[in-house]
Short mmCIF file of C-alpha atoms in Angstrom, two decimals:
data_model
loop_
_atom_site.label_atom_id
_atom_site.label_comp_id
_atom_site.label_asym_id
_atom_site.label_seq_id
_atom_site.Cartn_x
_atom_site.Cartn_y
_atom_site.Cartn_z
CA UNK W 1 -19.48 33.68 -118.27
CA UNK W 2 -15.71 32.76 -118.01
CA UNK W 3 -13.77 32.71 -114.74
CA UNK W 4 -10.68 33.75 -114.24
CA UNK W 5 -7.90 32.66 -112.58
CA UNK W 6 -4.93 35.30 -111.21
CA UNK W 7 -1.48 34.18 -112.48
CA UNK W 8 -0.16 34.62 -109.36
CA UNK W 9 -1.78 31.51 -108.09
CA UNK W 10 -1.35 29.44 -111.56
CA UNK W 11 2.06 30.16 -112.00
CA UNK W 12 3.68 27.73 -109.05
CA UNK W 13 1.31 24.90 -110.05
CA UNK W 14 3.33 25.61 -113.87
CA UNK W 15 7.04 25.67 -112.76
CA UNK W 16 5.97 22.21 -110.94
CA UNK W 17 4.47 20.81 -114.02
CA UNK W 18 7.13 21.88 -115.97
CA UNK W 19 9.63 19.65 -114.06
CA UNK W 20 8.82 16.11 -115.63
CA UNK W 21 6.90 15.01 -112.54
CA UNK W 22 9.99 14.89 -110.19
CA UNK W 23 9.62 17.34 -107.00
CA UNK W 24 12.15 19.33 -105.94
CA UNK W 25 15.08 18.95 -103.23
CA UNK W 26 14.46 20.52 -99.75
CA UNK W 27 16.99 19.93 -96.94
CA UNK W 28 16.23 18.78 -93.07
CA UNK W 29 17.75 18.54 -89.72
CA UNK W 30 17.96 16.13 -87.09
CA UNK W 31 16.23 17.24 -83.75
CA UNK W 32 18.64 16.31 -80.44
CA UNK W 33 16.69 14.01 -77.79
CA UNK W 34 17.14 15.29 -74.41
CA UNK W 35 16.35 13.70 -71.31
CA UNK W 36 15.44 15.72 -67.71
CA UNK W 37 15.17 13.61 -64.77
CA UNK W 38 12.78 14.95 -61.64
CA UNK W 39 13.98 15.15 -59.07
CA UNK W 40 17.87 16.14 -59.85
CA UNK W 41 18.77 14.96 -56.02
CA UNK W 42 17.91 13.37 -53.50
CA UNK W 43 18.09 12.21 -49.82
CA UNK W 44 16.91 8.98 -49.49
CA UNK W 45 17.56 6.74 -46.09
CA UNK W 46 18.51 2.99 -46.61
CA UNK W 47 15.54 0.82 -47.04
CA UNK W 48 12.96 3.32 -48.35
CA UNK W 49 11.73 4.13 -51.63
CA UNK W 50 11.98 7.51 -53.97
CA UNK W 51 10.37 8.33 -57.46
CA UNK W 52 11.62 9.51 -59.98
CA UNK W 53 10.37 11.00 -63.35
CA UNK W 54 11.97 11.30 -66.68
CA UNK W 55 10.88 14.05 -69.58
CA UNK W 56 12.08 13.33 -72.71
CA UNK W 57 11.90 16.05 -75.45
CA UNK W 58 13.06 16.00 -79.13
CA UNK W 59 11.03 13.22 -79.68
CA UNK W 60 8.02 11.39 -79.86
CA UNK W 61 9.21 7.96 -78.72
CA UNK W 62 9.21 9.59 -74.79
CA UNK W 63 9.84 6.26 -72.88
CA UNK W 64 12.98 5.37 -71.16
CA UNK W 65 15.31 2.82 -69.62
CA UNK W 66 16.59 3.47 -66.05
CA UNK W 67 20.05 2.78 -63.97
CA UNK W 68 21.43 2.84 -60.93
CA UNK W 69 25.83 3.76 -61.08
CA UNK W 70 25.96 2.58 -64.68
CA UNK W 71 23.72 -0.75 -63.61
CA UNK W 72 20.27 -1.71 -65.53
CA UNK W 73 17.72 -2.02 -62.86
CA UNK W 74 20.40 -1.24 -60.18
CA UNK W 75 21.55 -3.71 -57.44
CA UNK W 76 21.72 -4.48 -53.84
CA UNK W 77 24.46 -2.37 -53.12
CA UNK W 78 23.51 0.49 -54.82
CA UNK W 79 19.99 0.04 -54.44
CA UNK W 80 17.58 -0.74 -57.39
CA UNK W 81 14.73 1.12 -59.78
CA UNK W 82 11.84 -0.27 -60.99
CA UNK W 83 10.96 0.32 -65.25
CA UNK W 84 8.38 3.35 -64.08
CA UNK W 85 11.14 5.06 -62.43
CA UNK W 86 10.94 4.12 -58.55
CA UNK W 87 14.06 3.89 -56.91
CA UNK W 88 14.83 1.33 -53.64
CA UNK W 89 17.67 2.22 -51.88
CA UNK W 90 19.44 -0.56 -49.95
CA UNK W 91 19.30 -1.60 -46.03
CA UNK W 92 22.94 -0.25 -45.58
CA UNK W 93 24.48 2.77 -46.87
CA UNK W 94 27.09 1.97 -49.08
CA UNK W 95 30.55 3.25 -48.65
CA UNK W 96 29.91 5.77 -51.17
CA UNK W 97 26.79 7.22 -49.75
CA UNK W 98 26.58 9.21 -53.39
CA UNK W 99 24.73 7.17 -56.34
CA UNK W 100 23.48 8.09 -59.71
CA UNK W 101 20.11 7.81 -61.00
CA UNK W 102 20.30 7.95 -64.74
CA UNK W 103 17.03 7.43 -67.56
CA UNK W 104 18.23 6.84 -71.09
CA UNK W 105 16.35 7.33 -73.98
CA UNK W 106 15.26 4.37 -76.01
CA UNK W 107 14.69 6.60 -78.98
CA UNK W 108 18.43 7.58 -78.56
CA UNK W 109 21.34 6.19 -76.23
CA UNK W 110 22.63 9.50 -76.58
CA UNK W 111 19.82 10.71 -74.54
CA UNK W 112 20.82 10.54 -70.79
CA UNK W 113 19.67 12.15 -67.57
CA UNK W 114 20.58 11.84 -64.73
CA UNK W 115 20.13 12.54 -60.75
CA UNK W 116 22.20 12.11 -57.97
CA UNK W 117 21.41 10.55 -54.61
CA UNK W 118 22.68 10.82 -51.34
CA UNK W 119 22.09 7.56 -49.39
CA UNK W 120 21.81 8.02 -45.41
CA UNK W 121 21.05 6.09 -42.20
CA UNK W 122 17.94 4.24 -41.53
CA UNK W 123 14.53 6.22 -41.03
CA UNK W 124 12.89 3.33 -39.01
CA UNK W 125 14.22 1.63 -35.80
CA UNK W 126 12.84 -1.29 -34.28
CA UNK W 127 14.12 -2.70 -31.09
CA UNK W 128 12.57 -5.90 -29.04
CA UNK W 129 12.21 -6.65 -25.73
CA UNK W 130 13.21 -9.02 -24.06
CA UNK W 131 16.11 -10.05 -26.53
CA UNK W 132 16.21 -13.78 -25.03
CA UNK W 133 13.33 -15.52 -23.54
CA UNK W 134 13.13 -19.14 -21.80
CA UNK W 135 9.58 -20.34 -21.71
CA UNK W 136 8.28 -23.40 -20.11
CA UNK W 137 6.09 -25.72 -22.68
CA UNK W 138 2.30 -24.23 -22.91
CA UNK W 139 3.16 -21.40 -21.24
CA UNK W 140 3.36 -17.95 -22.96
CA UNK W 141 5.53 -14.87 -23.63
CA UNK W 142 4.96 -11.22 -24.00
CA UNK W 143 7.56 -9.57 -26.53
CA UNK W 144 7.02 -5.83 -26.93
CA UNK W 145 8.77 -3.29 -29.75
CA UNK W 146 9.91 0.08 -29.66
CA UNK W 147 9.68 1.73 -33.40
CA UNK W 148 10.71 5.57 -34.02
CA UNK W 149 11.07 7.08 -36.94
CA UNK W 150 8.11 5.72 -39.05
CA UNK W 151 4.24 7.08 -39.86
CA UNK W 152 2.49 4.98 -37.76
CA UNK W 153 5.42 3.11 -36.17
CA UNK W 154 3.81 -0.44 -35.52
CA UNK W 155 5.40 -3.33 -36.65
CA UNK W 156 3.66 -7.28 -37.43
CA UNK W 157 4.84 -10.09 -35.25
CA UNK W 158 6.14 -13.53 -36.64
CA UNK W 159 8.23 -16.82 -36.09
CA UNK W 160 11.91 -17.50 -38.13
CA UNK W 161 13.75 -20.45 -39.14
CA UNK W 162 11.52 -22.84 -37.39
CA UNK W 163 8.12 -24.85 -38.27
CA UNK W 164 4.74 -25.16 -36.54
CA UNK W 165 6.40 -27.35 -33.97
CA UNK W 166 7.98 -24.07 -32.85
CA UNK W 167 4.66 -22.23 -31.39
CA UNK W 168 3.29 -19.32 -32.30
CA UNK W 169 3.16 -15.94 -31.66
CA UNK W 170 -0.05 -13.21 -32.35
CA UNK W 171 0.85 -11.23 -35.20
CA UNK W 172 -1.03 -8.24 -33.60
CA UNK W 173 0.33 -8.62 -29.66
CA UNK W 174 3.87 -10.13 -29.69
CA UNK W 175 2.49 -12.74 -27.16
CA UNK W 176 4.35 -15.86 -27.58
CA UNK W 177 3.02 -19.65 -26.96
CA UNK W 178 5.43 -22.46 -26.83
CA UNK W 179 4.82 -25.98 -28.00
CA UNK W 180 4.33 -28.81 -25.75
CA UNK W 181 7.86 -29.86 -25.93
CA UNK W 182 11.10 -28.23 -27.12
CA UNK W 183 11.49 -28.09 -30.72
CA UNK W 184 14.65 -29.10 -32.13
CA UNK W 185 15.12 -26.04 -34.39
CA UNK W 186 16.36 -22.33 -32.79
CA UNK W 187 13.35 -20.06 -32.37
CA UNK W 188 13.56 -16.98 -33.30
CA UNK W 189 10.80 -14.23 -32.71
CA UNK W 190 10.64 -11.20 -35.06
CA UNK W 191 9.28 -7.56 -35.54
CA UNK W 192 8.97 -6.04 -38.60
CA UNK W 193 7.59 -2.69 -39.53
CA UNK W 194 4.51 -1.76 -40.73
CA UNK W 195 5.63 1.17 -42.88
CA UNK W 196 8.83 -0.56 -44.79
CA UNK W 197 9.33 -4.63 -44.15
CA UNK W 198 13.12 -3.70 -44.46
CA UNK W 199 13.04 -2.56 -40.89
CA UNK W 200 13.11 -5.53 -38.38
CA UNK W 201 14.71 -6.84 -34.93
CA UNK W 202 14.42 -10.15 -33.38
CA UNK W 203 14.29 -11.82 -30.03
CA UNK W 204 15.94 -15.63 -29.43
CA UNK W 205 13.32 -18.13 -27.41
CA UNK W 206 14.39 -21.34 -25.42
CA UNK W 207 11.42 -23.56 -24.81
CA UNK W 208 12.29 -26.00 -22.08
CA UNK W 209 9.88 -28.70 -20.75
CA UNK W 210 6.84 -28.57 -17.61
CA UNK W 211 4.16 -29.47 -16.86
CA UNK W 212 2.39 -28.81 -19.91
CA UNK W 213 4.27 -31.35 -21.82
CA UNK W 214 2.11 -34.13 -20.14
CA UNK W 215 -1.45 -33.31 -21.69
CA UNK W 216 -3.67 -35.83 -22.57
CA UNK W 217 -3.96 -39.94 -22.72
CA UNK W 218 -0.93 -41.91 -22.15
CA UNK W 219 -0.60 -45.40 -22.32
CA UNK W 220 1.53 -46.55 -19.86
CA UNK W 221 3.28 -49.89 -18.87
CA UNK W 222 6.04 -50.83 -15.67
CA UNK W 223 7.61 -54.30 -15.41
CA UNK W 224 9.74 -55.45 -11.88
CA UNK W 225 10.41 -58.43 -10.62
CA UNK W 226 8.13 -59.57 -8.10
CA UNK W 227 9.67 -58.85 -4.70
CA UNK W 228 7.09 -60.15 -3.12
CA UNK W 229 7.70 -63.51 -3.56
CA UNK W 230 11.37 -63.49 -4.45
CA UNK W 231 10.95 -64.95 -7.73
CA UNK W 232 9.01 -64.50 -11.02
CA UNK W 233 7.68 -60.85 -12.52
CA UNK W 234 5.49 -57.99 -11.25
CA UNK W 235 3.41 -56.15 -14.58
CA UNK W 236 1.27 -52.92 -14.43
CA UNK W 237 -0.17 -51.13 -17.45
CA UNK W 238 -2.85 -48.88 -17.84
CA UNK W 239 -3.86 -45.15 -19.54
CA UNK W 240 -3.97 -42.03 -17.49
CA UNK W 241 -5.47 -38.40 -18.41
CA UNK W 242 -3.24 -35.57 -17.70
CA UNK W 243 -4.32 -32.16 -17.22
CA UNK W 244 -0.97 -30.53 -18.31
CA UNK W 245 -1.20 -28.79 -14.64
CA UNK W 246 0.23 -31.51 -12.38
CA UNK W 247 -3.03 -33.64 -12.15
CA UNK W 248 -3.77 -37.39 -13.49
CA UNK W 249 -7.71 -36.58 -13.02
CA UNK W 250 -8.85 -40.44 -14.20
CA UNK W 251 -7.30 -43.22 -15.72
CA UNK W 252 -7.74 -47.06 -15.86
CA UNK W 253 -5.09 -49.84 -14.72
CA UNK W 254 -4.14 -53.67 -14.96
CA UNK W 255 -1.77 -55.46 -12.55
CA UNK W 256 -0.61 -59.22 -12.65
CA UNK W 257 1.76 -60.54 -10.15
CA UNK W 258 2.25 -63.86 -8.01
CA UNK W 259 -0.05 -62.66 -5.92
CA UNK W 260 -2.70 -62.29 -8.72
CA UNK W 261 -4.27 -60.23 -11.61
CA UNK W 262 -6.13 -56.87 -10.41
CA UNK W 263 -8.22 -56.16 -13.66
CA UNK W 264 -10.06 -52.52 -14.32
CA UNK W 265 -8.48 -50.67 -11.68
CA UNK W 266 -9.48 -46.88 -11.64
CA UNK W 267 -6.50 -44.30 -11.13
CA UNK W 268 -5.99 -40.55 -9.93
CA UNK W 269 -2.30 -38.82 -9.12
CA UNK W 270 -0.67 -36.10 -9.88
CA UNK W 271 3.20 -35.36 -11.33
CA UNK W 272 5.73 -32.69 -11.87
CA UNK W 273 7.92 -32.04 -14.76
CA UNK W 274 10.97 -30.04 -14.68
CA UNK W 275 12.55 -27.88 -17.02
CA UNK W 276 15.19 -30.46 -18.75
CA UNK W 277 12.55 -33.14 -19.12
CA UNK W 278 13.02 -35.44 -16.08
CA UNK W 279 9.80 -35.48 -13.80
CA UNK W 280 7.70 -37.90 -11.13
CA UNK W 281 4.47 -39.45 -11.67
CA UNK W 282 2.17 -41.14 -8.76
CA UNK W 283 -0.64 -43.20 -9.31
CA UNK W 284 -3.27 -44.23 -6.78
CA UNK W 285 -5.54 -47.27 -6.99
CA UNK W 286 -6.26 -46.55 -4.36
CA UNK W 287 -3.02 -47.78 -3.00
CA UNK W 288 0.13 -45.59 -4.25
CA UNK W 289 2.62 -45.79 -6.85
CA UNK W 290 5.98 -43.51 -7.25
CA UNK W 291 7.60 -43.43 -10.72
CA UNK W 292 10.49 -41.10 -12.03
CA UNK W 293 10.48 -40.88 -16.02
CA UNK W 294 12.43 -38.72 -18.67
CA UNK W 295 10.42 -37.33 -21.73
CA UNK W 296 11.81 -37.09 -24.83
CA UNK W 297 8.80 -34.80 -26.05
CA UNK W 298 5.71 -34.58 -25.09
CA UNK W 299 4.43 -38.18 -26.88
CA UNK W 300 7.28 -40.16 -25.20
CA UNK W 301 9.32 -41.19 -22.22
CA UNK W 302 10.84 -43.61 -20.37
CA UNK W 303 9.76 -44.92 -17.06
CA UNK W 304 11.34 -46.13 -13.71
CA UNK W 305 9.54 -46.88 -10.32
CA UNK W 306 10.84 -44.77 -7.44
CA UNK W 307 9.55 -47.64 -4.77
CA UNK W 308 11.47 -50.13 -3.18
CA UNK W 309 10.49 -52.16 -6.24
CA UNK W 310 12.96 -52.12 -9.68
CA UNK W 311 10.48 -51.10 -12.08
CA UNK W 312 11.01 -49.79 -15.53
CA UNK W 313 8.72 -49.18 -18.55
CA UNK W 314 7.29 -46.42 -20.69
CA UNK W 315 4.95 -43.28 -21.19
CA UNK W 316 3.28 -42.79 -24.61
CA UNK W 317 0.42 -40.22 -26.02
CA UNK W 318 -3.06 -42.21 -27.09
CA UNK W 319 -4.00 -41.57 -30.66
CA UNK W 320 -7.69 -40.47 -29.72
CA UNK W 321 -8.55 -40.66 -33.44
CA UNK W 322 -7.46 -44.99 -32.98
CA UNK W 323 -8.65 -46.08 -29.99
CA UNK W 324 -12.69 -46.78 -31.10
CA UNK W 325 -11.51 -50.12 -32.74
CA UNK W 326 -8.40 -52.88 -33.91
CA UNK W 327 -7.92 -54.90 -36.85
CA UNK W 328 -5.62 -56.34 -39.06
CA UNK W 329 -2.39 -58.03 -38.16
CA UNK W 330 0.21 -56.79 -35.77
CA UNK W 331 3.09 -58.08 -34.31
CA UNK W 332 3.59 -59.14 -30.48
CA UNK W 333 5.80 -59.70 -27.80
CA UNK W 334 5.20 -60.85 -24.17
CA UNK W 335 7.46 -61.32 -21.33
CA UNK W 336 7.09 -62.61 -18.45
CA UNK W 337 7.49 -65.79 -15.99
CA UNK W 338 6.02 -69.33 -16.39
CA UNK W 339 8.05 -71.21 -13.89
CA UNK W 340 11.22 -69.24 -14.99
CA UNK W 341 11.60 -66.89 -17.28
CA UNK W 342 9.27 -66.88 -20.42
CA UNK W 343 9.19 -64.88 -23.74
CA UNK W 344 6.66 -64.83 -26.73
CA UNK W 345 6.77 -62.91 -30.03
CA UNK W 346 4.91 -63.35 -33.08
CA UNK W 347 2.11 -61.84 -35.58
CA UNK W 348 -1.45 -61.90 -34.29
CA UNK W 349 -4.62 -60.73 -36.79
CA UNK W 350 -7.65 -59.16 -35.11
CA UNK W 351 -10.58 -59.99 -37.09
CA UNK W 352 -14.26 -59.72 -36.42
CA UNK W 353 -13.93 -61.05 -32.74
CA UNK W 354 -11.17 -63.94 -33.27
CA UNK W 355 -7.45 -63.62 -33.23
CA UNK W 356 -5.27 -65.96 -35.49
CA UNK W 357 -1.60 -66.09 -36.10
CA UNK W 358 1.38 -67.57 -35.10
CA UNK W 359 4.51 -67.19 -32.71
CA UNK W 360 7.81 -68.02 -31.41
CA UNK W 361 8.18 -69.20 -27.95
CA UNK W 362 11.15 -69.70 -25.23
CA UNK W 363 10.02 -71.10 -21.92
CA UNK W 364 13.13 -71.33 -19.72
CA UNK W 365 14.97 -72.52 -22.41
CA UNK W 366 12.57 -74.64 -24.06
CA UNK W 367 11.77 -73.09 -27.77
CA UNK W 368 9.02 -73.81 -29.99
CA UNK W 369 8.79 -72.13 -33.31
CA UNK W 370 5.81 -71.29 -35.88
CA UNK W 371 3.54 -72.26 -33.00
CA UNK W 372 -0.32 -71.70 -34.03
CA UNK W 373 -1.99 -68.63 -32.05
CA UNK W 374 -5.72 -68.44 -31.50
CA UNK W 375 -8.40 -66.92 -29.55
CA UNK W 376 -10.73 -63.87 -29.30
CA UNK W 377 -11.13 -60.37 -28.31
CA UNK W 378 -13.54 -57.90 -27.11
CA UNK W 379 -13.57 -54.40 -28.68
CA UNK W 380 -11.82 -51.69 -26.73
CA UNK W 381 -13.63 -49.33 -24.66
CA UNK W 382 -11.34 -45.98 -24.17
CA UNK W 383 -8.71 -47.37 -25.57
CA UNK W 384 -8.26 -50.95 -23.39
CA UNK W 385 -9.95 -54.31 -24.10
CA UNK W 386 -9.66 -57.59 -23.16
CA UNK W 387 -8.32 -60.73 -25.21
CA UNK W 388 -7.92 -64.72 -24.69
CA UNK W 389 -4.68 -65.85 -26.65
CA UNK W 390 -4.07 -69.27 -26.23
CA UNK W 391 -6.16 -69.59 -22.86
CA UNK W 392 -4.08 -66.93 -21.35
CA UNK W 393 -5.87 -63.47 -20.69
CA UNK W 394 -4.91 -60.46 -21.12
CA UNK W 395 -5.69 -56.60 -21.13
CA UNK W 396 -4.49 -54.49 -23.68
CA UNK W 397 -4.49 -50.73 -24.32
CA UNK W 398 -3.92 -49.44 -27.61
CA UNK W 399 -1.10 -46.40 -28.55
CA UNK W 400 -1.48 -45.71 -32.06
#
């Protein structure tokens, strides 16, 4: 049984047969790309954030390049916007407080929206107290911030412009500790906000020098002449502990004279240091010793005797992490008397339990050079031992 077919459906598939295989003309139109930014205005206050959203129509390609008053990606006076649309306006309103927000299509330049923004004052306000502080080394400082206008209105703590020689503050409490000695960079104590790091304020600190500044082992050593006898030199050396609160609470001291050596002495004291550096020291053993000395931090200083006695010397922190041992070679220098006066300086080599080396020498006058240096040691104990150089004895005390 045959099927038909109507003509009604044949007879278009004929007429397009019928043209040689070419198909016929149509015409088209070009669709317009538009571009609608959301939100069309805004208020936004300097320092915070707003997003915006771009919906492009009249094509498929739908993404978008963004601007800030004619600028890709914006700028610092204007403020800026990120590629997805989220605008940051900047810490201080321009002087046109008006800026335009514009999204151009990348399917079509033609395709711009735009939105308009009206820039005002800060949201967030941070103010610290006390603005300047002058703390004494070790001691601390409570700084405090007032914040209005934020969510939670808290702010994080930190130190500017300086390095850890500057102190440190809690990030959480705004309670400042200074260093053992003044820094030689400005410290400079700051608040930011918790809800938008653009908001800060700062406080300035002066750290000035106490009795914290003298904390630990220090080597010390005083020459004078010897008044007791009119003539020749007066030596005392030694290591002290200081508390940083005003107390020497042990310590260990040598003292040679013309009235003779006084070996292993044990020391106490106490000393006060003011707030530009300059301070007084006395040492018992059991008799007492006065000294003035000026720190120039809290590892160094310079000594003077405040007796009847001229005596002048130094101050300088122990190196706890050197003082279980010596070795190797290190260069020397003595002073002293030996039936007038008498200097000695040369290289010396620790080694096993013998000293070698050799040295220049000047006894009132007389000079030998490249002289030959021998002897022996015993290790140190706290820092001081004891060592024959050339059948002289001595105590030393090591620094560093």
């Amino acid at each position: 049984m045959k099927r038909f077919v109507p003509l009604a459906v044949l007879l278009p598939a004929l007429l397009w047969a019928g043209c040689g295989g070419k198909k016929s003309s149509s015409s088209s139109t070009t669709s317009t790309v538009t571009v609608t930014v959301t939100p069309a205005t805004a208020s936004v206050a300097a320092g915070t954030t707003q997003q915006f959203t771009a919906s492009v129509t009249g094509s498929t390609n739908t993404a978008v390049t963004w601007d800030v008053a004619g600028i890709a990606g914006g700028d610092a006076v204007n403020g800026t916007i990120s590629s997805t649309g989220l605008y940051t306006a900047p810490i201080a309103v321009p002087t046109t407080p008006q800026v335009t927000v514009a999204a151009i299509s990348q399917a079509s330049a033609s395709g711009i929206g735009s939105a308009v923004v009206t820039l005002t004052a800060p949201a967030i306000s941070v103010t610290v107290s006390p603005k300047t502080a002058n703390v004494a080394a070790g001691n601390t400082q409570a700084f405090t911030a007032s914040v209005t206008g934020g969510p939670t209105n808290t702010v994080t703590w930190s130190l500017r412009g300086c390095s850890a020689v500057c102190g440190s503050i809690d990030p959480n409490t705004g309670i400042y500790t200074a260093p053992a000695s003044p820094p030689q960079e400005s410290i400079t104590v700051v608040a930011t906000s918790k809800d938008n790091s653009t908001f800060f304020d700062s406080a300035q600190v002066t750290v000035q020098f106490g009795n914290a500044s003298l904390k630990g082992a220090y080597v010390f050593l005083s020459t004078q002449p010897d008044n007791a006898t009119g003539a020749g030199f007066a030596l005392r050396g030694g290591v002290f502990t200081a508390d940083g609160g005003g107390n020497i609470t042990q310590g260990v001291e040598d003292a040679n004279s013309a009235s003779g050596p006084s070996a292993a002495l044990p020391i106490t004291g106490n000393y006060s240091i003011g707030a530009d550096g300059r301070g007084t020291v006395t040492l018992s053993d059991p008799t007492q010793h006065r000294f003035s000395f000026a720190l120039a931090s809290n590892g160094r200083g310079h000594l003077i005797g405040f007796d009847a006695e001229a005596t002048s010397g130094f101050i300088r922190l122990q190196d706890q992490t050197a003082i279980a041992g010596v070795s190797g070679p290190f260069v020397f220098e003595v002073a002293g008397d030996n039936g007038g006066p008498a200097a000695e300086i040369g290289e010396i080599t620790f080694s096993g339990a013998s000293i070698s080396g050799s040295q220049d020498v000047n006894y009132a006058g007389t000079v030998t050079q490249n002289a030959a240096v021998g002897g022996s040691f015993t290790p140190p104990t706290g820092g001081r031992g004891t060592a024959v150089i050339n059948s002289s004895n001595f105590a030393y005390y090591i620094i560093d």
